[in-house]
XYZ file of C-alpha atoms in Angstrom:
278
model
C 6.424 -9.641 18.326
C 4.016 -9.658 15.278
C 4.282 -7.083 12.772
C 1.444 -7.675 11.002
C -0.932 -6.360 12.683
C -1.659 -5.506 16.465
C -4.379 -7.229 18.808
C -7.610 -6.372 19.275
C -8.952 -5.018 22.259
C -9.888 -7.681 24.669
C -13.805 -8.335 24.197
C -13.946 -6.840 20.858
C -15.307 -8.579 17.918
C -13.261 -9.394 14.953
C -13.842 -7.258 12.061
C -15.258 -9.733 9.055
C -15.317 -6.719 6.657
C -13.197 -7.208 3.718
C -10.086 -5.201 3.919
C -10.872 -3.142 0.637
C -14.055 -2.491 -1.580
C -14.075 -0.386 -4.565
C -17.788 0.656 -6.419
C -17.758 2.051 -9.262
C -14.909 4.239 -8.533
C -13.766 7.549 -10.802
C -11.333 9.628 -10.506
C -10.405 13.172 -12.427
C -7.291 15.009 -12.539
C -7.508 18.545 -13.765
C -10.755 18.139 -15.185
C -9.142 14.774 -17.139
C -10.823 11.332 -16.242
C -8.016 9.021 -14.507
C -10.140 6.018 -13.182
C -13.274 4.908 -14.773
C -16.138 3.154 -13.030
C -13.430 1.168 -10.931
C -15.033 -1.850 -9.117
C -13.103 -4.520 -7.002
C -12.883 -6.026 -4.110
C -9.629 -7.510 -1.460
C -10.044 -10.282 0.758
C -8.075 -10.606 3.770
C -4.909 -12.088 3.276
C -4.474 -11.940 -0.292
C -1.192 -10.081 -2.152
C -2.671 -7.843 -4.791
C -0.591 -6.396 -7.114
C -2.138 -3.492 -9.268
C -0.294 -3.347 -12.740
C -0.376 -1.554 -15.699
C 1.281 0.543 -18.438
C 2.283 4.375 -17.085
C -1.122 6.496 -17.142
C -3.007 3.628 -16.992
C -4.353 4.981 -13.274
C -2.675 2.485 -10.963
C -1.099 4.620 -8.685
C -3.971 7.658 -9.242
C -6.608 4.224 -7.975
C -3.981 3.873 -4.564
C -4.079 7.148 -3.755
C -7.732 7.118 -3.657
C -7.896 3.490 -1.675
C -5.592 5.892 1.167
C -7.616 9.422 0.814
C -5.034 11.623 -0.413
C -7.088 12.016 -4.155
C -11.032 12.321 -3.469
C -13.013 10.576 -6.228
C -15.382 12.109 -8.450
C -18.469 9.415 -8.186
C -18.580 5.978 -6.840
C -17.293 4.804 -3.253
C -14.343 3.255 -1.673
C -14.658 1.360 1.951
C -11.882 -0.218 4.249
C -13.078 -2.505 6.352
C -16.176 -2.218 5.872
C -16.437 2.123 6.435
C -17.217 4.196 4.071
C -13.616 6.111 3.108
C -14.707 9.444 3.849
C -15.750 8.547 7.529
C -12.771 6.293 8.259
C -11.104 7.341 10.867
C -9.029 3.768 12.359
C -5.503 4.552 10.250
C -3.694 2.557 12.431
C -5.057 -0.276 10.683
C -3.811 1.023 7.195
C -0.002 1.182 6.282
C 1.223 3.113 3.718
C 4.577 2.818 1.995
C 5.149 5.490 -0.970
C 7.725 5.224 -3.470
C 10.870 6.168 -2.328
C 11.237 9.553 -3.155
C 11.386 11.961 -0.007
C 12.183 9.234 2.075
C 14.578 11.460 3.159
C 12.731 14.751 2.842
C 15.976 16.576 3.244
C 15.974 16.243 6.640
C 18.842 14.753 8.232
C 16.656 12.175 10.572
C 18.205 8.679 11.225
C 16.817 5.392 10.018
C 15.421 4.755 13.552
C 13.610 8.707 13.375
C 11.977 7.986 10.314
C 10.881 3.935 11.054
C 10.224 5.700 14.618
C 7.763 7.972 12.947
C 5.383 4.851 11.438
C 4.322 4.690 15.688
C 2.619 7.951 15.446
C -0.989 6.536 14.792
C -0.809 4.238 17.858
C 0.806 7.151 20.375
C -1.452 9.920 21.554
C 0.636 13.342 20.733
C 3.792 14.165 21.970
C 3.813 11.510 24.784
C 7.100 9.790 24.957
C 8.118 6.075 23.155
C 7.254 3.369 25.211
C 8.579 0.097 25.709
C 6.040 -1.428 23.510
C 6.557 1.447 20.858
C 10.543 0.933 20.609
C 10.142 -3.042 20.810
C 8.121 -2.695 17.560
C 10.524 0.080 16.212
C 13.385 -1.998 16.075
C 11.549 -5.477 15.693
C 10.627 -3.524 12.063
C 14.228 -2.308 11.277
C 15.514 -5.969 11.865
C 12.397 -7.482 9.312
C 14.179 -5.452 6.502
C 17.926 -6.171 7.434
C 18.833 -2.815 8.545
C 19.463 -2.844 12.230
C 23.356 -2.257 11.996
C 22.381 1.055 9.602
C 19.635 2.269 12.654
C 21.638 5.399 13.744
C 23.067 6.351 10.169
C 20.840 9.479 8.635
C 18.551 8.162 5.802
C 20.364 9.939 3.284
C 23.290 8.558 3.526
C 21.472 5.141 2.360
C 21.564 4.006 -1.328
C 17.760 4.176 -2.821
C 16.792 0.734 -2.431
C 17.845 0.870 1.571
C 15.819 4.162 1.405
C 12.749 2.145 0.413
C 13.495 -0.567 3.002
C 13.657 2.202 5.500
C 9.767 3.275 4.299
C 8.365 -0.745 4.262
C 10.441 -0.729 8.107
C 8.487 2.757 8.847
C 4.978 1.239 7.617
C 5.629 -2.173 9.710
C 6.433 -0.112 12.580
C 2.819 0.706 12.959
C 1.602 -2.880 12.948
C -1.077 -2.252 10.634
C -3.950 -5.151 9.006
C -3.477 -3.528 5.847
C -0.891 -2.576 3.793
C -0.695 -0.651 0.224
C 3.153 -0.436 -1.402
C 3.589 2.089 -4.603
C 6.013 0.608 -6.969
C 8.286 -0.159 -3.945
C 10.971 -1.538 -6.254
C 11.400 0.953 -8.902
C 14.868 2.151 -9.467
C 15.849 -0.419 -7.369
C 18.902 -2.775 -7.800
C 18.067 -6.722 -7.700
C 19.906 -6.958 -4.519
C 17.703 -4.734 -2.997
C 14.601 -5.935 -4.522
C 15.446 -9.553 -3.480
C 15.793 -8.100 0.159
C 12.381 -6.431 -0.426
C 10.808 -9.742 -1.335
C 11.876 -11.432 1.557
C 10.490 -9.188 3.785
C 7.567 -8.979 2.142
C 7.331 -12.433 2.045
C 7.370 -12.889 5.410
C 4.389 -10.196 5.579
C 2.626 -12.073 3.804
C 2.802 -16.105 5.548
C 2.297 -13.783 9.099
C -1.485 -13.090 7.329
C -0.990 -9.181 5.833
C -3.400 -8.313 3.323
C -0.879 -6.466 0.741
C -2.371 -4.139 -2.432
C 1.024 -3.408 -4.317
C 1.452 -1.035 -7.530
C 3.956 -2.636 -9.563
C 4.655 -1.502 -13.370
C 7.051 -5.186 -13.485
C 6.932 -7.888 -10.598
C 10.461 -9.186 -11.028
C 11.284 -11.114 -8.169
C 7.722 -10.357 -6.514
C 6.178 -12.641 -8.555
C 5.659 -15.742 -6.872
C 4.285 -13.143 -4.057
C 1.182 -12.546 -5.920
C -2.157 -13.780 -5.428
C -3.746 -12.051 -7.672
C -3.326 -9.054 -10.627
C -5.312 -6.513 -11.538
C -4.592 -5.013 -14.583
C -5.240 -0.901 -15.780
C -6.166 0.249 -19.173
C -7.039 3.343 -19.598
C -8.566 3.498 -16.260
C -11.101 0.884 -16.284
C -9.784 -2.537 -14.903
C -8.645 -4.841 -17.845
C -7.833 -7.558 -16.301
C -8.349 -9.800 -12.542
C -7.135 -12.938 -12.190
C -3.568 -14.852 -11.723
C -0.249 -12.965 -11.490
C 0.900 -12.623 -15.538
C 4.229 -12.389 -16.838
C 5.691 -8.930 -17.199
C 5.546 -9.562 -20.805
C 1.770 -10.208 -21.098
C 0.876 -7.587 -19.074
C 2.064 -4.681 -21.604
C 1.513 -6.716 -24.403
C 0.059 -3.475 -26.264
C -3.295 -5.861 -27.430
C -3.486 -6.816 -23.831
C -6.942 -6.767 -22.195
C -9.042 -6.306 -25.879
C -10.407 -9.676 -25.893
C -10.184 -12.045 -22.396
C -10.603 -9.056 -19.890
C -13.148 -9.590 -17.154
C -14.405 -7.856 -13.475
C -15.690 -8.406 -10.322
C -19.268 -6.929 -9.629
C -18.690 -5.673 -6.179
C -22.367 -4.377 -5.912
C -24.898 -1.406 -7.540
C -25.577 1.121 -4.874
C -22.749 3.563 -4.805
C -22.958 7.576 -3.361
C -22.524 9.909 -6.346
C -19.280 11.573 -4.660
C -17.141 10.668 -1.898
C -15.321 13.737 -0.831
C -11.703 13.705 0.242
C -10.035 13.245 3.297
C -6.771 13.329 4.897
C -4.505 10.538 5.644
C -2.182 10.456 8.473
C 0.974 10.475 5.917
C -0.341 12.679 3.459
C 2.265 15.406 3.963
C 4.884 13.147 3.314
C 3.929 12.400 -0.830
């Protein structure tokens, strides 16, 4: 079974429309500009890793690509819809860092990867075949099928945040956004991490990734995009940890990609499927 991303219906056409597209994107927090006349664009199958220093807006620009922070002007579409009327969130997996994995709830690691199957099962119908084939096809991709029945918080923090990637590949989603999944994370973990998101990536997932340091994700990486201040500094190659907060970094080679001039002047908010889990 692929965990990429599920099948479309039979006689549908595939959907061309790239994955992501920001326009001129801002974002305000308490009356404080975050993002600043964000533009960019994701292809299909590329690993994008958004860095940055902390308050340079990479997470804040995340949130917004998943509708849990509305934006003040510009517009944001996934696959090809314009965010506020996208309404296809099986297609979209969403893996948050890994605080309230647990939620103080004492659900086992199969619950909580169970739960990633809610946006493909109409409400409160039972599992089906199908649904716990790709529950435990996603707990074996991140090496945790012999800690299934154990309660989440038992688990150190970097099983935690396997336990959220497992949940997200659960739902067989096209697209997939990770925030910082490897922070506080020992390299053990974040070596397991890689490897399953490795082999996300060579079965064709297109992957947006906050990252403050790649570490081991590195050779991952299609591409970086690099915050300053809100406004995109820098979109090319994956740097060196080093370069990227470099504190002259992005003052004289930084460069964008014009993703177009016609943009709405506000995009209101709406409400993700996993909102009430951040």
């Amino acid at each position: 079974m692929s965990l990429t991303s599920a099948a479309p219906d039979a006689g549908s056409a595939p959907d061309s429309a790239d994955p992501v597209v920001v326009a001129n994107a801002s974002v305000a927090l308490r009356g404080r500009p975050v993002l600043r006349g964000v533009e960019l664009r994701v292809r299909a199958g590329q690993f994008v890793a958004l860095m940055g220093a902390n308050g340079s807006g990479k997470s804040t620009l995340v949130r917004a690509m998943t509708g849990l922070l509305p934006l003040a002007s510009g517009q944001i579409d996934l696959f090809g819809t314009p965010l506020a009327r996208f309404e296809d969130w099986q297609r979209i997996g969403f893996v948050p860092q890994r605080i309230g994995a647990a939620s103080g709830v004492p659900a086992s690691v199969w619950e909580v990867v169970a739960s990633g199957r809610l946006t493909r099962r109409r409400l409160l119908h039972r599992l089906t075949r199908a649904d716990r084939a790709a529950i435990d096809a996603a707990i074996e991709e991140v090496g945790l099928t012999d800690r299934a029945s154990d309660g989440v918080a038992t688990l150190s923090g970097g099983q935690q945040q396997r336990v959220l990637i497992a949940r997200a590949l659960a739902g067989q989603p096209d697209l997939f956004f990770l925030d910082e999944p490897t922070a506080g994370v020992d390299l053990p973990n974040q070596q397991t991490l890689t490897e399953a998101l490795d082999r996300l990536k060579a079965g064709g997932a297109t992957v947006v990734l906050v990252a403050h340091e790649l570490g081991p994700l590195r050779p991952l990486v299609d591409r970086a995009i690099v915050l300053r201040d809100g406004r995109v500094a820098y979109d090319g190659p994956a740097l060196e940890d080093h370069q990227v907060h470099h504190p002259l970094f992005g003052e004289a080679h930084s460069h964008h990609h014009h993703v177009g001039d016609h943009a709405p002047d506000h995009a209101p908010q709406v409400t993700a499927p996993w909102e009430d889990q951040r």
